[in-house]
Short mmCIF file of C-alpha atoms in Angstrom, two decimals:
data_model
loop_
_atom_site.label_atom_id
_atom_site.label_comp_id
_atom_site.label_asym_id
_atom_site.label_seq_id
_atom_site.Cartn_x
_atom_site.Cartn_y
_atom_site.Cartn_z
CA MET A 1 28.44 33.60 -9.15
CA GLY A 2 31.32 31.41 -10.42
CA ILE A 3 31.22 28.22 -12.08
CA PRO A 4 30.03 25.40 -9.77
CA GLU A 5 33.06 23.45 -8.52
CA GLU A 6 32.18 20.05 -9.82
CA LEU A 7 31.88 21.11 -13.58
CA GLY A 8 35.62 21.36 -13.35
CA LYS A 9 36.31 17.88 -12.20
CA TYR A 10 36.75 15.04 -14.65
CA ARG A 11 35.06 11.83 -13.80
CA PRO A 12 35.20 8.74 -16.32
CA LEU A 13 31.86 7.53 -17.20
CA SER A 14 30.80 4.52 -15.54
CA TYR A 15 29.47 1.32 -17.47
CA PHE A 16 25.83 2.37 -17.36
CA GLN A 17 26.50 6.00 -18.01
CA MET A 18 28.50 4.78 -21.12
CA MET A 19 25.40 2.76 -22.11
CA GLU A 20 23.08 5.50 -21.70
CA VAL A 21 25.11 8.03 -23.92
CA SER A 22 25.58 5.49 -26.42
CA LEU A 23 21.80 4.56 -26.72
CA ARG A 24 20.99 8.19 -26.90
CA GLU A 25 23.30 9.07 -29.61
CA LEU A 26 22.15 6.09 -31.47
CA LEU A 27 18.55 7.21 -31.25
CA VAL A 28 19.31 10.76 -32.30
CA GLU A 29 21.69 9.31 -35.23
CA LYS A 30 18.88 7.02 -36.48
CA GLY A 31 16.34 9.75 -36.32
CA VAL A 32 13.94 8.09 -33.90
CA VAL A 33 14.19 11.34 -31.52
CA SER A 34 15.99 14.50 -31.95
CA GLU A 35 18.53 16.20 -29.66
CA ALA A 36 16.00 19.07 -29.02
CA GLU A 37 13.20 16.64 -28.09
CA MET A 38 15.39 14.90 -25.75
CA ALA A 39 16.58 18.27 -24.07
CA GLN A 40 13.03 19.20 -23.84
CA ALA A 41 11.63 15.98 -22.30
CA MET A 42 14.85 16.10 -19.78
CA GLN A 43 13.72 19.55 -18.87
CA GLU A 44 10.33 18.74 -18.24
CA ILE A 45 11.11 15.78 -16.09
CA ARG A 46 13.56 17.87 -14.04
CA ALA A 47 10.99 20.69 -13.60
CA ARG A 48 8.21 18.36 -12.36
CA GLY A 49 7.57 18.69 -8.75
CA PRO A 50 4.89 17.33 -6.27
CA GLU A 51 2.16 19.64 -7.60
CA ARG A 52 -0.06 17.05 -9.19
CA GLY A 53 -0.03 14.69 -6.02
CA ALA A 54 -0.81 17.68 -3.90
CA LYS A 55 -3.68 18.63 -6.00
CA MET A 56 -5.15 15.24 -5.85
CA VAL A 57 -4.79 15.49 -2.00
CA ALA A 58 -6.34 18.73 -1.66
CA ARG A 59 -9.27 17.61 -3.82
CA ALA A 60 -9.63 14.43 -1.76
CA TRP A 61 -9.70 16.74 1.55
CA LEU A 62 -12.63 18.62 0.07
CA ASP A 63 -14.59 16.00 -1.80
CA PRO A 64 -15.45 12.81 0.16
CA ALA A 65 -16.61 11.08 -3.15
CA TYR A 66 -13.60 11.73 -4.96
CA LYS A 67 -11.49 10.45 -1.89
CA GLU A 68 -13.40 7.16 -2.10
CA ARG A 69 -12.54 7.00 -5.72
CA MET A 70 -8.96 7.69 -5.17
CA LEU A 71 -8.56 5.06 -2.71
CA ALA A 72 -10.54 2.59 -4.91
CA ASN A 73 -8.27 3.45 -7.86
CA GLY A 74 -5.51 5.95 -7.73
CA SER A 75 -4.55 5.92 -11.43
CA GLN A 76 -8.29 6.76 -12.36
CA ALA A 77 -8.29 9.42 -9.69
CA ALA A 78 -5.13 11.06 -11.24
CA GLU A 79 -6.67 10.83 -14.77
CA GLU A 80 -9.98 12.39 -13.51
CA LEU A 81 -7.96 15.59 -12.82
CA GLY A 82 -6.30 15.32 -16.39
CA PHE A 83 -3.01 14.02 -15.17
CA GLU A 84 -1.79 11.31 -17.61
CA VAL A 85 -0.29 8.47 -15.79
CA PRO A 86 0.58 5.84 -18.67
CA GLY A 87 1.21 2.56 -17.34
CA LEU A 88 1.49 3.91 -13.67
CA LYS A 89 -0.75 1.56 -11.33
CA LEU A 90 -1.06 3.96 -8.58
CA ILE A 91 -2.35 2.91 -4.98
CA VAL A 92 -3.19 5.70 -2.46
CA VAL A 93 -2.92 4.99 1.08
CA ALA A 94 -4.81 7.19 3.68
CA ASN A 95 -3.41 8.30 6.83
CA THR A 96 -6.14 8.26 9.58
CA PRO A 97 -5.92 9.31 13.45
CA ALA A 98 -4.88 5.62 13.98
CA VAL A 99 -2.61 4.68 10.84
CA HIS A 100 0.27 6.40 9.50
CA ASN A 101 1.56 5.34 6.18
CA VAL A 102 4.99 5.65 4.63
CA ILE A 103 6.47 4.47 1.19
CA VAL A 104 9.77 2.91 0.24
CA CYS A 105 11.29 0.79 -2.43
CA THR A 106 13.80 -1.38 -0.75
CA LEU A 107 14.87 -2.99 -4.31
CA CYS A 108 15.51 0.26 -6.05
CA SER A 109 13.82 3.61 -6.22
CA CYS A 110 10.37 2.89 -7.53
CA TYR A 111 8.49 6.26 -7.15
CA PRO A 112 5.25 7.94 -8.85
CA ARG A 113 7.44 10.38 -10.80
CA MET A 114 4.47 11.39 -13.03
CA LEU A 115 2.67 12.91 -9.84
CA LEU A 116 5.56 13.68 -7.49
CA GLY A 117 8.50 14.56 -9.87
CA LEU A 118 12.04 13.11 -9.43
CA PRO A 119 12.56 11.26 -6.07
CA PRO A 120 15.06 12.92 -3.62
CA ASP A 121 18.27 11.52 -3.11
CA TRP A 122 17.78 10.07 0.34
CA TYR A 123 14.76 8.27 -0.99
CA LYS A 124 17.29 6.24 -3.11
CA SER A 125 19.95 5.94 -0.52
CA HIS A 126 20.71 2.57 0.96
CA ALA A 127 20.32 4.05 4.60
CA TYR A 128 16.57 4.91 3.90
CA ARG A 129 15.78 1.82 2.05
CA ARG A 130 17.42 -0.46 4.59
CA ARG A 131 16.22 1.43 7.80
CA VAL A 132 12.63 2.40 7.18
CA VAL A 133 11.21 -1.28 6.84
CA ARG A 134 13.26 -2.30 10.06
CA GLU A 135 13.01 0.79 12.38
CA PRO A 136 10.29 3.13 10.74
CA ARG A 137 9.61 5.06 14.14
CA ALA A 138 13.35 5.98 14.41
CA VAL A 139 13.67 7.03 10.62
CA LEU A 140 10.54 9.08 11.01
CA ALA A 141 11.78 10.85 14.19
CA GLU A 142 14.86 11.85 12.32
CA PHE A 143 12.60 13.60 9.86
CA GLY A 144 11.19 15.38 12.88
CA THR A 145 8.01 13.20 12.54
CA GLU A 146 7.00 11.85 15.88
CA ILE A 147 4.40 9.04 15.64
CA SER A 148 2.47 8.35 18.98
CA GLU A 149 2.52 5.01 20.28
CA ALA A 150 -1.13 4.85 19.80
CA VAL A 151 -0.93 5.15 16.03
CA THR A 152 0.11 2.24 13.83
CA ILE A 153 2.66 2.30 11.31
CA ARG A 154 2.35 0.80 7.86
CA VAL A 155 5.38 0.70 5.59
CA HIS A 156 4.70 0.20 1.87
CA ASP A 157 7.53 -1.61 0.06
CA SER A 158 7.02 -0.84 -3.61
CA THR A 159 8.66 -3.93 -4.87
CA ALA A 160 6.82 -4.54 -8.41
CA ASP A 161 4.19 -2.92 -10.53
CA MET A 162 2.30 -0.57 -8.33
CA ARG A 163 3.31 2.90 -7.10
CA TYR A 164 2.19 4.39 -3.98
CA MET A 165 1.24 7.87 -2.74
CA VAL A 166 0.18 8.76 0.83
CA LEU A 167 -2.99 10.72 1.42
CA PRO A 168 -1.89 12.85 4.65
CA LEU A 169 -4.44 13.98 7.10
CA ARG A 170 -5.86 17.37 6.57
CA PRO A 171 -4.34 19.78 9.01
CA ALA A 172 -6.64 21.40 11.59
CA GLY A 173 -7.40 25.19 11.26
CA THR A 174 -7.98 24.94 7.56
CA GLU A 175 -11.81 25.08 7.61
CA GLY A 176 -13.13 26.92 4.55
CA TRP A 177 -9.86 26.90 2.65
CA SER A 178 -10.00 26.47 -1.22
CA GLU A 179 -8.39 23.64 -3.01
CA GLU A 180 -5.50 25.69 -4.05
CA GLN A 181 -4.78 26.99 -0.56
CA LEU A 182 -4.80 23.48 0.82
CA ALA A 183 -2.70 22.16 -2.05
CA GLY A 184 -0.05 24.52 -0.80
CA LEU A 185 0.17 22.66 2.57
CA VAL A 186 0.92 19.27 0.87
CA THR A 187 4.67 18.60 0.51
CA ARG A 188 6.59 16.01 -1.22
CA ASP A 189 7.80 14.62 1.94
CA SER A 190 4.15 14.25 3.20
CA LEU A 191 3.24 12.47 -0.07
CA ILE A 192 6.02 9.99 0.72
CA GLY A 193 4.93 9.83 4.34
CA VAL A 194 8.10 10.75 6.25
CA LYS A 195 6.40 14.00 7.31
CA THR A 196 2.65 15.29 7.79
CA ALA A 197 1.17 17.98 5.76
CA ASN A 198 2.40 21.62 6.80
CA ASN A 199 0.12 23.22 9.26
CA PRO A 200 -1.33 26.57 8.22
CA MET B 1 -3.06 -16.90 -18.09
CA LEU B 2 -2.62 -17.97 -14.43
CA GLU B 3 -5.71 -17.70 -12.14
CA PRO B 4 -5.34 -16.12 -8.51
CA ARG B 5 -5.01 -18.87 -6.13
CA PHE B 6 -5.39 -16.43 -3.04
CA GLN B 7 -7.72 -13.85 -1.76
CA THR B 8 -7.84 -11.12 0.63
CA GLY B 9 -7.37 -12.44 4.30
CA ASP B 10 -5.56 -15.64 3.41
CA ARG B 11 -2.46 -16.58 5.15
CA VAL B 12 0.50 -17.22 3.11
CA LYS B 13 4.17 -18.15 3.38
CA VAL B 14 6.85 -16.56 1.03
CA ILE B 15 8.96 -19.38 -0.36
CA LYS B 16 12.34 -19.60 1.10
CA ALA B 17 14.48 -19.71 -1.99
CA ALA B 18 17.55 -18.02 -3.57
CA PRO B 19 17.19 -18.25 -7.36
CA LEU B 20 19.84 -16.63 -9.39
CA GLY B 21 18.87 -13.64 -11.84
CA HIS B 22 16.50 -10.51 -11.36
CA VAL B 23 14.09 -11.41 -8.43
CA ARG B 24 11.58 -8.85 -7.10
CA THR B 25 10.95 -10.67 -3.69
CA PRO B 26 12.93 -8.97 -1.02
CA TRP B 27 15.14 -11.09 1.11
CA TYR B 28 13.79 -9.93 4.46
CA VAL B 29 10.37 -11.55 3.68
CA ARG B 30 11.57 -14.92 2.29
CA GLY B 31 10.46 -17.63 4.46
CA GLN B 32 7.91 -15.32 6.35
CA VAL B 33 4.12 -15.60 6.93
CA GLY B 34 1.80 -12.94 6.11
CA VAL B 35 -1.80 -12.05 5.11
CA ILE B 36 -3.00 -11.09 1.63
CA GLU B 37 -4.25 -7.56 1.70
CA ARG B 38 -5.39 -7.42 -1.95
CA LEU B 39 -4.93 -8.82 -5.30
CA CYS B 40 -3.23 -6.20 -7.46
CA GLY B 41 -3.85 -7.71 -10.77
CA LYS B 42 -1.84 -9.74 -13.31
CA PHE B 43 1.71 -8.71 -14.57
CA GLY B 44 4.33 -10.05 -16.59
CA ASN B 45 6.75 -12.15 -14.71
CA PRO B 46 9.82 -9.83 -13.87
CA GLU B 47 12.34 -12.76 -13.72
CA GLU B 48 11.45 -13.26 -17.46
CA LEU B 49 11.12 -9.91 -18.46
CA ALA B 50 14.35 -8.77 -17.34
CA TYR B 51 16.05 -11.19 -19.75
CA ALA B 52 13.89 -9.91 -22.60
CA ARG B 53 11.76 -12.83 -22.56
CA SER B 54 8.01 -12.48 -22.96
CA GLY B 55 7.12 -12.60 -19.13
CA GLU B 56 4.11 -15.03 -19.95
CA PRO B 57 2.18 -16.46 -18.50
CA LYS B 58 1.40 -13.26 -16.62
CA GLN B 59 1.40 -13.78 -12.67
CA PRO B 60 -1.03 -12.74 -10.28
CA LEU B 61 0.49 -10.01 -8.03
CA TYR B 62 -0.57 -9.44 -4.37
CA ARG B 63 -0.03 -7.20 -1.53
CA VAL B 64 1.15 -9.20 1.48
CA ARG B 65 0.89 -7.75 4.89
CA PHE B 66 3.60 -8.80 7.49
CA ALA B 67 3.70 -8.12 11.18
CA GLN B 68 6.92 -6.24 12.07
CA THR B 69 7.37 -7.91 15.09
CA GLU B 70 7.47 -11.33 13.18
CA LEU B 71 10.03 -10.02 10.73
CA TRP B 72 12.42 -8.59 13.12
CA PRO B 73 12.32 -10.44 16.53
CA ASP B 74 13.84 -7.22 18.19
CA TYR B 75 11.49 -4.83 16.66
CA ALA B 76 11.25 -1.66 18.61
CA GLY B 77 7.89 -0.30 17.55
CA LYS B 78 4.48 -1.10 18.36
CA PRO B 79 3.05 -4.73 17.97
CA GLY B 80 0.53 -3.64 15.37
CA ASP B 81 3.08 -1.99 13.02
CA VAL B 82 3.23 -3.68 9.61
CA VAL B 83 5.06 -3.88 6.25
CA GLU B 84 3.21 -4.43 2.99
CA VAL B 85 5.16 -5.96 0.10
CA GLU B 86 4.06 -6.69 -3.48
CA ILE B 87 4.72 -10.49 -4.08
CA PHE B 88 4.03 -12.56 -7.31
CA GLN B 89 2.00 -15.70 -6.81
CA HIS B 90 4.59 -18.09 -7.83
CA TRP B 91 6.57 -17.05 -4.50
CA LEU B 92 3.58 -17.73 -2.30
CA GLU B 93 2.25 -20.95 -0.68
CA GLN B 94 -0.62 -21.41 1.69
CA ALA B 95 0.39 -21.06 5.37
#
């Protein structure tokens, strides 16, 4: 294994990168946070995946009362499972045999990071943000998700203070599965709505 | 504190305007008519917060549902397809 090629390339910092570095160094210099705390926080953010969102979905598949609470108040449902979501106003939208939901932020890249981890690069791309509100069926087809003409598509544009997560349909053939087994079928992309949950 | 002027099911029109500065109302719904899906609560006005002002008075925030076929005349999907967008009250008028 050699050194990744991009490490050897020099790129000048952009204006906002420079601002970030300056602010971070000032915070350390003034003792507000330490380098170690900063590194630890960055590591935790990078390591976080969609496991929390997946666990909420698996619980909702098993417990209709939890599902009802989750659709009424997503943030409270997250906290109920011990997931701290400070400041996150979560709306969970449920797929049904008649409705398929998909999430976007056309203005930037709003995403429930506390529950799903960092957003994939394509979620932040202009192509996804521009196209999924305009031709959602074509975009979903490019993800390999064919939505029947009989199913309505609801695109959720996360433009302000809310964050969204899709509750995908429970795959057939999972009767009697445990919460942990079910959570293993729930992918990041199914929580964004560009795919369905994995089949067993 | 501003009181909500609309409720779920009301038809509303997004104001067609192009103010300078930080605005969270996407261009593609300005001037369009939709239906209130729900009131999300009251939040600081982002057009003020972006410039380090207080954001007060807090603005009611709604989710507004738009028919895709009304947003895009050549929409290629199904007539029932919709987009739901969060819009602050000061951008809405009765339709």
